[in-house]
CSV table of N, CA and C in Angstrom, one decimal:
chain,number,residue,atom,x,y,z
A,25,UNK,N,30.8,-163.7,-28.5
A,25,UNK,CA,30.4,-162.6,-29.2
A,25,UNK,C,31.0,-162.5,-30.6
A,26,UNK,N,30.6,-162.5,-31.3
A,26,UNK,CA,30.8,-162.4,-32.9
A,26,UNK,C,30.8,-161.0,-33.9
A,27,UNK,N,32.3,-160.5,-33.8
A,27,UNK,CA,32.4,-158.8,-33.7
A,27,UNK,C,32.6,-158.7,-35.4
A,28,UNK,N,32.1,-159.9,-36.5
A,28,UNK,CA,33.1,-160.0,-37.4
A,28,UNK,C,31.9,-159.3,-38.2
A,29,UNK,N,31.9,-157.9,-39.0
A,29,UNK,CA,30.8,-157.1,-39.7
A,29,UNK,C,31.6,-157.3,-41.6
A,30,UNK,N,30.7,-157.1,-42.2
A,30,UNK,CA,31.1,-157.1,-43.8
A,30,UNK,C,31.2,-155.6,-43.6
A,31,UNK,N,31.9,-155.3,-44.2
A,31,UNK,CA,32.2,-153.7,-44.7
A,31,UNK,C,32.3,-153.6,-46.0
A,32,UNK,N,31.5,-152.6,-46.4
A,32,UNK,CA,30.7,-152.8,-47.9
A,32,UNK,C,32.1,-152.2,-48.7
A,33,UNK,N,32.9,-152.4,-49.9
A,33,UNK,CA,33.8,-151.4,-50.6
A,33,UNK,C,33.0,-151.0,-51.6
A,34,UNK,N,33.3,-149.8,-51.5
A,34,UNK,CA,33.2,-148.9,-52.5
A,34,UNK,C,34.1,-148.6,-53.3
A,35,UNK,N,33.7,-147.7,-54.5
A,35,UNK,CA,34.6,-147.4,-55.3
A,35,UNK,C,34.9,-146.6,-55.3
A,36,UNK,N,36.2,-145.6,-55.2
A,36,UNK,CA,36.3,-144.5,-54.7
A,36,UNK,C,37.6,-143.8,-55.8
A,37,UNK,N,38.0,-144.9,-56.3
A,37,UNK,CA,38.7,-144.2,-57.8
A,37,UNK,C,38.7,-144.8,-59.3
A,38,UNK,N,39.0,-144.4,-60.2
A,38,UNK,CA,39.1,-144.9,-61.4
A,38,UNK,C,37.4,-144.5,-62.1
A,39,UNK,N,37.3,-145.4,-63.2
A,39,UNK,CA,36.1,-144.7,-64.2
A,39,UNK,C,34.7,-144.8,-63.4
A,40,UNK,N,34.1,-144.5,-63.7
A,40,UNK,CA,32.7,-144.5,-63.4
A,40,UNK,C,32.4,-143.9,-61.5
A,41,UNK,N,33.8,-143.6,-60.8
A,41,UNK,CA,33.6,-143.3,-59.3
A,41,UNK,C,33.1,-142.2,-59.0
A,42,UNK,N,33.6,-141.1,-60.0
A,42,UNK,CA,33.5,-139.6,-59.8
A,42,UNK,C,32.0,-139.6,-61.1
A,43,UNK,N,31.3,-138.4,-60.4
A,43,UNK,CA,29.9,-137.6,-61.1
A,43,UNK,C,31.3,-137.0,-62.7
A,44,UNK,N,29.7,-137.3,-63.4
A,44,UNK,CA,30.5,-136.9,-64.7
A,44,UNK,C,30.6,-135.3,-64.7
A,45,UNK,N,31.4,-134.7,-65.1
A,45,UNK,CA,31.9,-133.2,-65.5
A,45,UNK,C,31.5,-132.9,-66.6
A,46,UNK,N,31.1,-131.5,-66.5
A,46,UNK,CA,30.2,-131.2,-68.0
A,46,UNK,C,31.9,-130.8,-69.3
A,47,UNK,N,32.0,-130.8,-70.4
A,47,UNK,CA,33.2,-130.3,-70.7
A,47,UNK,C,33.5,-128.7,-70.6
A,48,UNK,N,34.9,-129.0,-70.6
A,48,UNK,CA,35.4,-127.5,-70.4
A,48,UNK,C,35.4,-126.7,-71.7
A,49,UNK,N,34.9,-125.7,-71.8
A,49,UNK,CA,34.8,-124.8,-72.7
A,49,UNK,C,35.9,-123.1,-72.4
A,50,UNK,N,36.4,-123.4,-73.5
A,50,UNK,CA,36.9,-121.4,-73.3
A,50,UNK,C,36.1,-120.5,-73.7
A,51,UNK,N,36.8,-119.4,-73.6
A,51,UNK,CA,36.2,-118.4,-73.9
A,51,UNK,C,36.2,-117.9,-75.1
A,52,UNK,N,35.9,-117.4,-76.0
A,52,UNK,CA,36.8,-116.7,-77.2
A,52,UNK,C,37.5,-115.5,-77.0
A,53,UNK,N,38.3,-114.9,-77.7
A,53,UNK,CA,39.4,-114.1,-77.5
A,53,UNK,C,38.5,-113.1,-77.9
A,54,UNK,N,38.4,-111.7,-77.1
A,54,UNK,CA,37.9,-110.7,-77.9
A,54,UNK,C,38.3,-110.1,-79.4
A,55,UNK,N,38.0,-109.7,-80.6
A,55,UNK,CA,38.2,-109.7,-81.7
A,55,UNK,C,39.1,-107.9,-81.6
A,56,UNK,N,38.3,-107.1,-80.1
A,56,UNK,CA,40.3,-105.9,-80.4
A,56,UNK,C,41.2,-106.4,-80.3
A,57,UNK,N,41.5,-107.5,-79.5
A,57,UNK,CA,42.9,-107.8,-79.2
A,57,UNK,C,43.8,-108.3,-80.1
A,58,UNK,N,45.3,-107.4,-80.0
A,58,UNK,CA,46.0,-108.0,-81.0
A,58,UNK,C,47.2,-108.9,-80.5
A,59,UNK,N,47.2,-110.1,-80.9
A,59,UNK,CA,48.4,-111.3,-79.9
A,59,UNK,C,49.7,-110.8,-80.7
A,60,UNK,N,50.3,-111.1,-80.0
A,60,UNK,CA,52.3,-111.1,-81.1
A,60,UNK,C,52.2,-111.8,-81.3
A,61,UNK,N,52.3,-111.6,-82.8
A,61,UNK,CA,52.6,-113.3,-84.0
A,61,UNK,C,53.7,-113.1,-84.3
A,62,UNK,N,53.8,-114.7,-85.0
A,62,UNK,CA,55.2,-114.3,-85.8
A,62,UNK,C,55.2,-113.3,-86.5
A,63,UNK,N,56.1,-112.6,-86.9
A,63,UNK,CA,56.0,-111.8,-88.2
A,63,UNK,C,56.4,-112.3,-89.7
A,64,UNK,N,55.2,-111.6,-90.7
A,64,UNK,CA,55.2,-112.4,-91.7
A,64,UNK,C,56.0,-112.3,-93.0
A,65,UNK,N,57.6,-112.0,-93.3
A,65,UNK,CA,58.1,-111.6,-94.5
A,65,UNK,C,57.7,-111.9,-95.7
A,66,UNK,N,58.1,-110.4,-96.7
A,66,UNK,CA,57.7,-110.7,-97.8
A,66,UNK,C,58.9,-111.6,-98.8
A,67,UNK,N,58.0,-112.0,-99.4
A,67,UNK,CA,58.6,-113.0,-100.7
A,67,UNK,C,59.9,-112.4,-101.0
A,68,UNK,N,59.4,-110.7,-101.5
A,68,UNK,CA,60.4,-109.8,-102.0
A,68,UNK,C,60.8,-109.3,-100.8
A,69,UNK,N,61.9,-108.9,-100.9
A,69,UNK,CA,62.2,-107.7,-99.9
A,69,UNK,C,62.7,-106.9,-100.6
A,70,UNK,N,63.3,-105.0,-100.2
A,70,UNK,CA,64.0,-104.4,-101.1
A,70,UNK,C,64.8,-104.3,-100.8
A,71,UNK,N,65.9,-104.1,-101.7
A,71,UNK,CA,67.6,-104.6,-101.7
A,71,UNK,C,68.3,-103.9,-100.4
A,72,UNK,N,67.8,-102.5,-100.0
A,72,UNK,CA,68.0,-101.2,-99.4
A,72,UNK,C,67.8,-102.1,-98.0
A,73,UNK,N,66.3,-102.6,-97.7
A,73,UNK,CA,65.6,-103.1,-96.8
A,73,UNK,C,66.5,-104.7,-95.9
A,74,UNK,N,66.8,-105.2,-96.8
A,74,UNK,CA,67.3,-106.2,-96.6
A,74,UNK,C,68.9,-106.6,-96.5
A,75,UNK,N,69.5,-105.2,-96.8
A,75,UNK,CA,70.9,-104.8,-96.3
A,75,UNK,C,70.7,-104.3,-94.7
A,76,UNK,N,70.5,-103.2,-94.6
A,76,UNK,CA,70.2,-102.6,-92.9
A,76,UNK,C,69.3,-104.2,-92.1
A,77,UNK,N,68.6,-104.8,-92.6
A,77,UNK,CA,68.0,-105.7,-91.3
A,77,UNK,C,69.7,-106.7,-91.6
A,78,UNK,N,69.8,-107.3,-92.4
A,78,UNK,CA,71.0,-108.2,-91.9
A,78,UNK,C,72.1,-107.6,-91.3
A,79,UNK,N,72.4,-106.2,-91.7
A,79,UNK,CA,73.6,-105.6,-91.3
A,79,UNK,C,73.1,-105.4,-89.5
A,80,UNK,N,71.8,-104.8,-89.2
A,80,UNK,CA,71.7,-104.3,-87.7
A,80,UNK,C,71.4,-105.8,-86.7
A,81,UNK,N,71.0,-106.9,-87.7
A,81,UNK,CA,70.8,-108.3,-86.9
A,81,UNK,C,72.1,-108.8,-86.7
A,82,UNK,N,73.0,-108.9,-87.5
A,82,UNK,CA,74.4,-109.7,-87.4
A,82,UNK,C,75.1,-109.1,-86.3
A,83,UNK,N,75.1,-107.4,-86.7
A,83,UNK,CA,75.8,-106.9,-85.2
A,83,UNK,C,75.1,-107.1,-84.2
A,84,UNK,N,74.2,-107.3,-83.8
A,84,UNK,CA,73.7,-107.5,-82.6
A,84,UNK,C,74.1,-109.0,-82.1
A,85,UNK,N,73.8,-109.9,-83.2
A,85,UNK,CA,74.3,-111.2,-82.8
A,85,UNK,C,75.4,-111.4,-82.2
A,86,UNK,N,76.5,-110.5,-83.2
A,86,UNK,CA,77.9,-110.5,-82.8
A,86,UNK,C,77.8,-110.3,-81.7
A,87,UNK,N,77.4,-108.7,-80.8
A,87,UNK,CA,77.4,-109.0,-79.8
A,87,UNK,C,76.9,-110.4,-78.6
A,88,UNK,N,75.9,-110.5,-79.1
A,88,UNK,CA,75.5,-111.8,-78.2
A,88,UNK,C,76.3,-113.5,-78.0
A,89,UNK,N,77.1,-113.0,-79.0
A,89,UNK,CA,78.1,-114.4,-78.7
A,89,UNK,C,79.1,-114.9,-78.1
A,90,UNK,N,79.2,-113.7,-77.1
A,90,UNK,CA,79.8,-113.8,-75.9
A,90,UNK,C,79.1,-114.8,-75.6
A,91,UNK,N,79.7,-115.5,-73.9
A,91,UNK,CA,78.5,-116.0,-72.7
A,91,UNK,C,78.1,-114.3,-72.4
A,92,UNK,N,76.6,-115.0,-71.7
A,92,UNK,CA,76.0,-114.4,-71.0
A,92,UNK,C,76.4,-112.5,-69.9
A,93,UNK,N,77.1,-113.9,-69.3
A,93,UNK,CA,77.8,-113.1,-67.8
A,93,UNK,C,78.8,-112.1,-68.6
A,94,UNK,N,79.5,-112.2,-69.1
A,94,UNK,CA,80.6,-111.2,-69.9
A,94,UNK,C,80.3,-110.4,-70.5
A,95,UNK,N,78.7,-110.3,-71.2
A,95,UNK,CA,78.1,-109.2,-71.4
A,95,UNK,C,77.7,-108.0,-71.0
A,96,UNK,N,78.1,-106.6,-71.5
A,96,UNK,CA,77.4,-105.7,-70.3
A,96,UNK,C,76.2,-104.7,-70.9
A,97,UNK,N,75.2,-104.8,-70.3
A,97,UNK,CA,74.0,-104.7,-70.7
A,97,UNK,C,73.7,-103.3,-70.2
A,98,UNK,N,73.0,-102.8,-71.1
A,98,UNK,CA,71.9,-103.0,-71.9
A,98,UNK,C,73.3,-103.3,-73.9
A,99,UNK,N,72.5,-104.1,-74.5
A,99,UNK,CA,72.9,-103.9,-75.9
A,99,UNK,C,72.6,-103.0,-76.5
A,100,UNK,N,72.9,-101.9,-77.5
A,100,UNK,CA,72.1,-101.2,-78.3
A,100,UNK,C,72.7,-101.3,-79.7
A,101,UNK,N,72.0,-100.6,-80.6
A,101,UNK,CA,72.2,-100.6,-82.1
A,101,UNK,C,71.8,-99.4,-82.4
A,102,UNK,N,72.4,-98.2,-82.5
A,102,UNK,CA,71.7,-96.8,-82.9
A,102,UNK,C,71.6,-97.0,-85.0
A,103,UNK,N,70.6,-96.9,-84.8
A,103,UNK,CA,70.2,-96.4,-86.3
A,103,UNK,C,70.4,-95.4,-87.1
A,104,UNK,N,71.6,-95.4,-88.4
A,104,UNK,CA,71.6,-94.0,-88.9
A,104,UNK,C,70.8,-93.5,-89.8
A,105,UNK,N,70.5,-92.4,-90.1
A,105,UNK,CA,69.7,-91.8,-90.8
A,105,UNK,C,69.7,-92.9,-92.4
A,106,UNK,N,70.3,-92.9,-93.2
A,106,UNK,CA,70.4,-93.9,-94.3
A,106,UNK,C,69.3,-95.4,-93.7
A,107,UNK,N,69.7,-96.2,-92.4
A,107,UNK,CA,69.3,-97.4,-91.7
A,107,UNK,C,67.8,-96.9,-91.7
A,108,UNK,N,67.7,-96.0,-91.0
A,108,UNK,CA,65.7,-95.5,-90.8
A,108,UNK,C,65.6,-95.7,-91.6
A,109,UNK,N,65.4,-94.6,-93.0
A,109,UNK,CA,64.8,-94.5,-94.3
A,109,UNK,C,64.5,-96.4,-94.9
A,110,UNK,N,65.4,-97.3,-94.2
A,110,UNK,CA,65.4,-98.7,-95.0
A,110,UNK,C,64.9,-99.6,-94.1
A,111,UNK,N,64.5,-99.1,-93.0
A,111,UNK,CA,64.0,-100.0,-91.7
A,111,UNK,C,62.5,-101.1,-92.1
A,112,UNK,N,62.4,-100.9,-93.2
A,112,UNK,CA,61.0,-101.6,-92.8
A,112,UNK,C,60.8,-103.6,-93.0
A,113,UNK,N,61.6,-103.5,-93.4
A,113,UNK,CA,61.8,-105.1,-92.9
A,113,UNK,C,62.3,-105.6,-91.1
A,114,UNK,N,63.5,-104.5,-90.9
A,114,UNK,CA,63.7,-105.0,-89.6
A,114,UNK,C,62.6,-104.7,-88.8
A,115,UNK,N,61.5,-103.5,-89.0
A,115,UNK,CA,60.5,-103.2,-88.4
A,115,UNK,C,59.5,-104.7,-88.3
A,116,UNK,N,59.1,-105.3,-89.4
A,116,UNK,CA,58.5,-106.8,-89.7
A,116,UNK,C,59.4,-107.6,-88.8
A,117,UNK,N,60.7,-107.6,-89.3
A,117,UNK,CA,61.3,-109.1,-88.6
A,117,UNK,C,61.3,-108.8,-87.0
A,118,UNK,N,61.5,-107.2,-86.4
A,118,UNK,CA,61.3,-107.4,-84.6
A,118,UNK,C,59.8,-107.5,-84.6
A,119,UNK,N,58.9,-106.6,-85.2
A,119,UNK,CA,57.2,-106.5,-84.7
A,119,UNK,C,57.2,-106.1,-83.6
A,120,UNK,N,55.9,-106.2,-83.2
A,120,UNK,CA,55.3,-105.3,-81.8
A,120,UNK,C,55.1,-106.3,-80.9
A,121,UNK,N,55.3,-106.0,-79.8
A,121,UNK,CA,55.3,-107.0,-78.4
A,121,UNK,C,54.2,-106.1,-77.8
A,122,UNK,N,53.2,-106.4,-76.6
A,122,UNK,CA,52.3,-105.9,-75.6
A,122,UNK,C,52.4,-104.8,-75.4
A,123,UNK,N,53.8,-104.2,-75.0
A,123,UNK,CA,54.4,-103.1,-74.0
A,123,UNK,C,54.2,-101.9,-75.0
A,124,UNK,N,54.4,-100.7,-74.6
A,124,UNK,CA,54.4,-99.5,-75.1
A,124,UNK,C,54.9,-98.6,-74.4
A,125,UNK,N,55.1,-97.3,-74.6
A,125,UNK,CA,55.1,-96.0,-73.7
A,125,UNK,C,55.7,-95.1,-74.5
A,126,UNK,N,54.9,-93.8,-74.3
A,126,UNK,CA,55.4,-92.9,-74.8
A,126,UNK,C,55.5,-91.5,-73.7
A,127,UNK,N,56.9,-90.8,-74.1
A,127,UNK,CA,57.7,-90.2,-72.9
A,127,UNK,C,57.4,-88.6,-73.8
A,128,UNK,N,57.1,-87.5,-73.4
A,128,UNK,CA,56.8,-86.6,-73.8
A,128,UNK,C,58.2,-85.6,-73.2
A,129,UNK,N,58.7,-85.4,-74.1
A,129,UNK,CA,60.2,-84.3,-73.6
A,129,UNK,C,60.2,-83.4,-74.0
A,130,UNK,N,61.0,-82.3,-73.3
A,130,UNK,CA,61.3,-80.5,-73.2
A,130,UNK,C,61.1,-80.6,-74.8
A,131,UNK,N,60.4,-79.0,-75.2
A,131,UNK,CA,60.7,-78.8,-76.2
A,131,UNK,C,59.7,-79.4,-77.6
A,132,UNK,N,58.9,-80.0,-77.0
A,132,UNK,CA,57.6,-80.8,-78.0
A,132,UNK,C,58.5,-82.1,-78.8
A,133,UNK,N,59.2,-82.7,-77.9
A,133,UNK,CA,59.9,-84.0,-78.6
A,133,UNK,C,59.1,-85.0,-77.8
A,134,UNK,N,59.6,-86.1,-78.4
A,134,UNK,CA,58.7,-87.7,-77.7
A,134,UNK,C,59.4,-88.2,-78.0
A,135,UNK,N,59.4,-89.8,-77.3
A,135,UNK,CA,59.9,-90.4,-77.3
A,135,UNK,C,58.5,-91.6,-76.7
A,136,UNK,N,59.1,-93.0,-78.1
A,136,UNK,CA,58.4,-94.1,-78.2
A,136,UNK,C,58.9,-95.3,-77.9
A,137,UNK,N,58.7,-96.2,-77.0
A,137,UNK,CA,59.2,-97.1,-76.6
A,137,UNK,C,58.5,-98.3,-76.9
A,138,UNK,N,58.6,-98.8,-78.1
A,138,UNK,CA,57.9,-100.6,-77.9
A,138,UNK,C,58.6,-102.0,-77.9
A,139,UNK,N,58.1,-102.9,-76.9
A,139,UNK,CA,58.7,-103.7,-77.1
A,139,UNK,C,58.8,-104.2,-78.3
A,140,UNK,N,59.8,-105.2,-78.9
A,140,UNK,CA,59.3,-106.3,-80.1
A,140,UNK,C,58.8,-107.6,-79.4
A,141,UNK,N,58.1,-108.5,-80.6
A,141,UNK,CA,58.0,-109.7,-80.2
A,141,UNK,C,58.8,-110.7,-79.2
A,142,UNK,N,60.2,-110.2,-79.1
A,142,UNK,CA,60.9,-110.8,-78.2
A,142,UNK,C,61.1,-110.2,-77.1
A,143,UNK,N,60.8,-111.0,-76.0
A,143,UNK,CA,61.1,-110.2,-74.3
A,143,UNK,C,62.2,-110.3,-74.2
A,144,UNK,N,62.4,-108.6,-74.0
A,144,UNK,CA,63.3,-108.2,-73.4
A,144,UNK,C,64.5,-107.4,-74.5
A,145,UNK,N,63.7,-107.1,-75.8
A,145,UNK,CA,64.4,-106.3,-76.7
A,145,UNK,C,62.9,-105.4,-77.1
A,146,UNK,N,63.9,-104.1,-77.2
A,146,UNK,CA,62.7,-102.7,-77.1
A,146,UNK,C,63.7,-101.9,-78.3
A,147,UNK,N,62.5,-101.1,-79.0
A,147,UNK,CA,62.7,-100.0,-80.0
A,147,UNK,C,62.5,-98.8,-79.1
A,148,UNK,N,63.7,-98.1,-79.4
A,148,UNK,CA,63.5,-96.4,-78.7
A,148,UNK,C,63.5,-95.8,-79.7
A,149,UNK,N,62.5,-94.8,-80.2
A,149,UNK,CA,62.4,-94.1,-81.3
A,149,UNK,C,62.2,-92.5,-80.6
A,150,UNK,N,62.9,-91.6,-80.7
A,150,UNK,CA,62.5,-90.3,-81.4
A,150,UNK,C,62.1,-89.2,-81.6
A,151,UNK,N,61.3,-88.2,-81.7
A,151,UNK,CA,60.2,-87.6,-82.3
A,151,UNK,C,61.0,-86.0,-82.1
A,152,UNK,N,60.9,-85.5,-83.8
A,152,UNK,CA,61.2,-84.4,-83.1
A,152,UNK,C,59.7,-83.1,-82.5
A,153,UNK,N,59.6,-81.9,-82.5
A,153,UNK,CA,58.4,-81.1,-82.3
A,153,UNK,C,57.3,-81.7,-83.6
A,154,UNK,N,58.2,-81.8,-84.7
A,154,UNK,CA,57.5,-81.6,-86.4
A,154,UNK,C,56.8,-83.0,-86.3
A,155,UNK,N,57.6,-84.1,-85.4
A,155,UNK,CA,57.0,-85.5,-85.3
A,155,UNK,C,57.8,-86.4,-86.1
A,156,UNK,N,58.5,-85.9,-86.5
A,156,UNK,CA,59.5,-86.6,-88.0
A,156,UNK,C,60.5,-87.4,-86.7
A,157,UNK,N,60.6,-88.8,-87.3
A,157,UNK,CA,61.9,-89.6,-86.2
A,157,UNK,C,63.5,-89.0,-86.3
A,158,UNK,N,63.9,-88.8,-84.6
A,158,UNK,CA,65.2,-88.8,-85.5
A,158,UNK,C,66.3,-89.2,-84.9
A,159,UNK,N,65.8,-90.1,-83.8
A,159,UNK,CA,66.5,-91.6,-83.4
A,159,UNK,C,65.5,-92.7,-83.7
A,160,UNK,N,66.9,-93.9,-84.3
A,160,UNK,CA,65.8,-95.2,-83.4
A,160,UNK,C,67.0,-96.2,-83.1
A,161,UNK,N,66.9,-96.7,-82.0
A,161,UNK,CA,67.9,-97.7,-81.0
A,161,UNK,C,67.1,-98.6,-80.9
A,162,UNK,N,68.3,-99.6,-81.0
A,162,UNK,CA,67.2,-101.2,-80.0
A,162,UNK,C,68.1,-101.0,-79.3
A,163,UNK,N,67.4,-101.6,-78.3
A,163,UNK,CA,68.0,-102.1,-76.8
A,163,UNK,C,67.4,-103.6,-76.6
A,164,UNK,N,68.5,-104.4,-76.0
A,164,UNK,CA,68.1,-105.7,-75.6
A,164,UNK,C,68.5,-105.5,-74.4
A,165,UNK,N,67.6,-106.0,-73.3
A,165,UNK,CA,68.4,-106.0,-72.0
A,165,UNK,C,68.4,-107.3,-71.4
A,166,UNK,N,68.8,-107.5,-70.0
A,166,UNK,CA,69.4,-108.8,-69.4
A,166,UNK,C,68.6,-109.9,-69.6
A,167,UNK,N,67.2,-110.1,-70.3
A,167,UNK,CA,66.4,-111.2,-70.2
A,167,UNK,C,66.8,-111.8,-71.5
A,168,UNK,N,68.3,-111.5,-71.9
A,168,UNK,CA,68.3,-111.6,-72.9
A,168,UNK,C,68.3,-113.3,-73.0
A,169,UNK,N,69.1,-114.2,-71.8
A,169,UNK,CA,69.0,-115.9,-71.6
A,169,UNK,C,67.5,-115.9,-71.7
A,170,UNK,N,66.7,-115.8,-71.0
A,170,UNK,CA,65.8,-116.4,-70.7
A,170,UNK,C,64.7,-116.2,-71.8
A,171,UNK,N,64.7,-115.5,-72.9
A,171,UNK,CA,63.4,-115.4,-73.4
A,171,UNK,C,64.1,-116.4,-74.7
A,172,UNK,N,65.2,-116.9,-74.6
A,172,UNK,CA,65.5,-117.3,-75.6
A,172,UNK,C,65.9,-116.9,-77.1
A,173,UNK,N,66.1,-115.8,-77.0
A,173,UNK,CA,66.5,-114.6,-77.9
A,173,UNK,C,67.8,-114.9,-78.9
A,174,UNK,N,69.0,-115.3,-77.9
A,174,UNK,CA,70.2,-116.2,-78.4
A,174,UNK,C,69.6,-117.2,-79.0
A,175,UNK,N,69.0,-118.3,-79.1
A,175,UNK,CA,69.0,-119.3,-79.6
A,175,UNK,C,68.3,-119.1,-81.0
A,176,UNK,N,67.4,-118.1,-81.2
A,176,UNK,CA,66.6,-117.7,-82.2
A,176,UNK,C,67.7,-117.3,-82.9
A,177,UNK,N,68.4,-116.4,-82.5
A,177,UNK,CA,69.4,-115.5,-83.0
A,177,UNK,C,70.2,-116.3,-83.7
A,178,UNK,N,71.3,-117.1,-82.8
A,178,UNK,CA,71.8,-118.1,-83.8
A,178,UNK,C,71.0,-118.7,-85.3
A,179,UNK,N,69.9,-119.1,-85.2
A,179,UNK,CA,69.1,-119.6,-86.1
A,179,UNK,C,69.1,-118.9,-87.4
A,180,UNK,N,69.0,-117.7,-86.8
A,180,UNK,CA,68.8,-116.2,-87.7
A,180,UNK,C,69.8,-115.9,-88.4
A,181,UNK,N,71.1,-116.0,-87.6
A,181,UNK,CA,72.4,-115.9,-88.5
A,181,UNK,C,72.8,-117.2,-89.4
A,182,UNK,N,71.8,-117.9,-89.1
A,182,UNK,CA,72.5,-118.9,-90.0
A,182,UNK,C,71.8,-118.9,-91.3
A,183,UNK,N,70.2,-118.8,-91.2
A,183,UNK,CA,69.1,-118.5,-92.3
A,183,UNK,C,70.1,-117.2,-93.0
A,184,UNK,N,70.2,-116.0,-92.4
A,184,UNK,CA,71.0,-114.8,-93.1
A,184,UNK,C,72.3,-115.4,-93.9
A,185,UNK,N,73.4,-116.3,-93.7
A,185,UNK,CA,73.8,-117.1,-94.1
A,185,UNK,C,74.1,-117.7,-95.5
A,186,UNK,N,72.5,-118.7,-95.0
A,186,UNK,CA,72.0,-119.1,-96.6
A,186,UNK,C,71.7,-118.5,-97.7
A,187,UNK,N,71.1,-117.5,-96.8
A,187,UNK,CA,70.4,-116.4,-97.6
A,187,UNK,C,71.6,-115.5,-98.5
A,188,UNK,N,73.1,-115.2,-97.8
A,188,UNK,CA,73.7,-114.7,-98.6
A,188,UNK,C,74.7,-115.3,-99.6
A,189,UNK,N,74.2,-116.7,-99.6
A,189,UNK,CA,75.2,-117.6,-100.4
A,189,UNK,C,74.3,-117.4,-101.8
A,190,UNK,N,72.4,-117.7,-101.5
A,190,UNK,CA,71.7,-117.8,-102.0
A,190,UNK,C,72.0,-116.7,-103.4
């Protein structure tokens, strides 16, 4: 008895085995949405402007150059009345992150909470009844390893740096 059968092979990997796939297309991004970008400085800055952002960046760095674990969190930076009036560069250099909220308190005050472009550092601002600001804090809190914030940071003090040799 002669049990010996051809068994056909097939192709079962590499080019031509698999039905061709139509290509993958995305979607477009709806045109409300706004992504966090970088944020974009100006050429100029004003002298006022560009004192308070290096002065409120450096202290914060300072803080951050601890390790990690020896840190005790939350960070903050309260803003003095002179710092607000000059905020609008550090306003550009954090920018808006996703998050939001706004907290409605006794008395017709509020309070606004946004993230910046970096996870895990938030603007608390304020409001009195009139609407006029009359805090603003950053707070960075514990994601502060992980979103990579330090490492930017470094970067940043060293650009500020150049910048003041410049």
């Amino acid at each position: 008895m002669n049990h010996s059968r051809t068994i056909p092979i097939v192709n079962i990997a590499g080019p031509g085995s698999q039905p061709e796939e139509e290509d993958f297309n995305f979607l477009p991004i709806p045109a409300g949405i706004n992504l966090p970008l970088t944020p974009v400085l100006p050429e100029q800055a004003l002298p006022g402007e560009l004192h308070v952002a290096r002065q409120v960046l450096t202290t914060l760095i300072s803080k951050m150059d601890s390790p990690v674990e020896t840190l005790s969190f939350p960070l903050t930076y309260k803003l003095n009345a002179s710092e607000q009036q000059n905020s609008g560069l550090l306003d550009q250099l954090l920018g808006e992150g996703e998050i939001s909220a706004r907290v409605l308190l006794p008395k017709g005050k509020e309070q606004r909470i946004q993230e910046t472009v970096f996870a895990g550092v938030w603007r608390v601002r304020e409001y009195n009844a009139d609407q006029q600001r009359v805090t603003d804090e950053i707070i960075i809190g514990r994601s502060l390893r992980a979103s990579g914030v330090l490492i930017r940071s470094r970067r940043l003090r060293q650009n500020c740096r150049r910048n003041r040799r410049n």
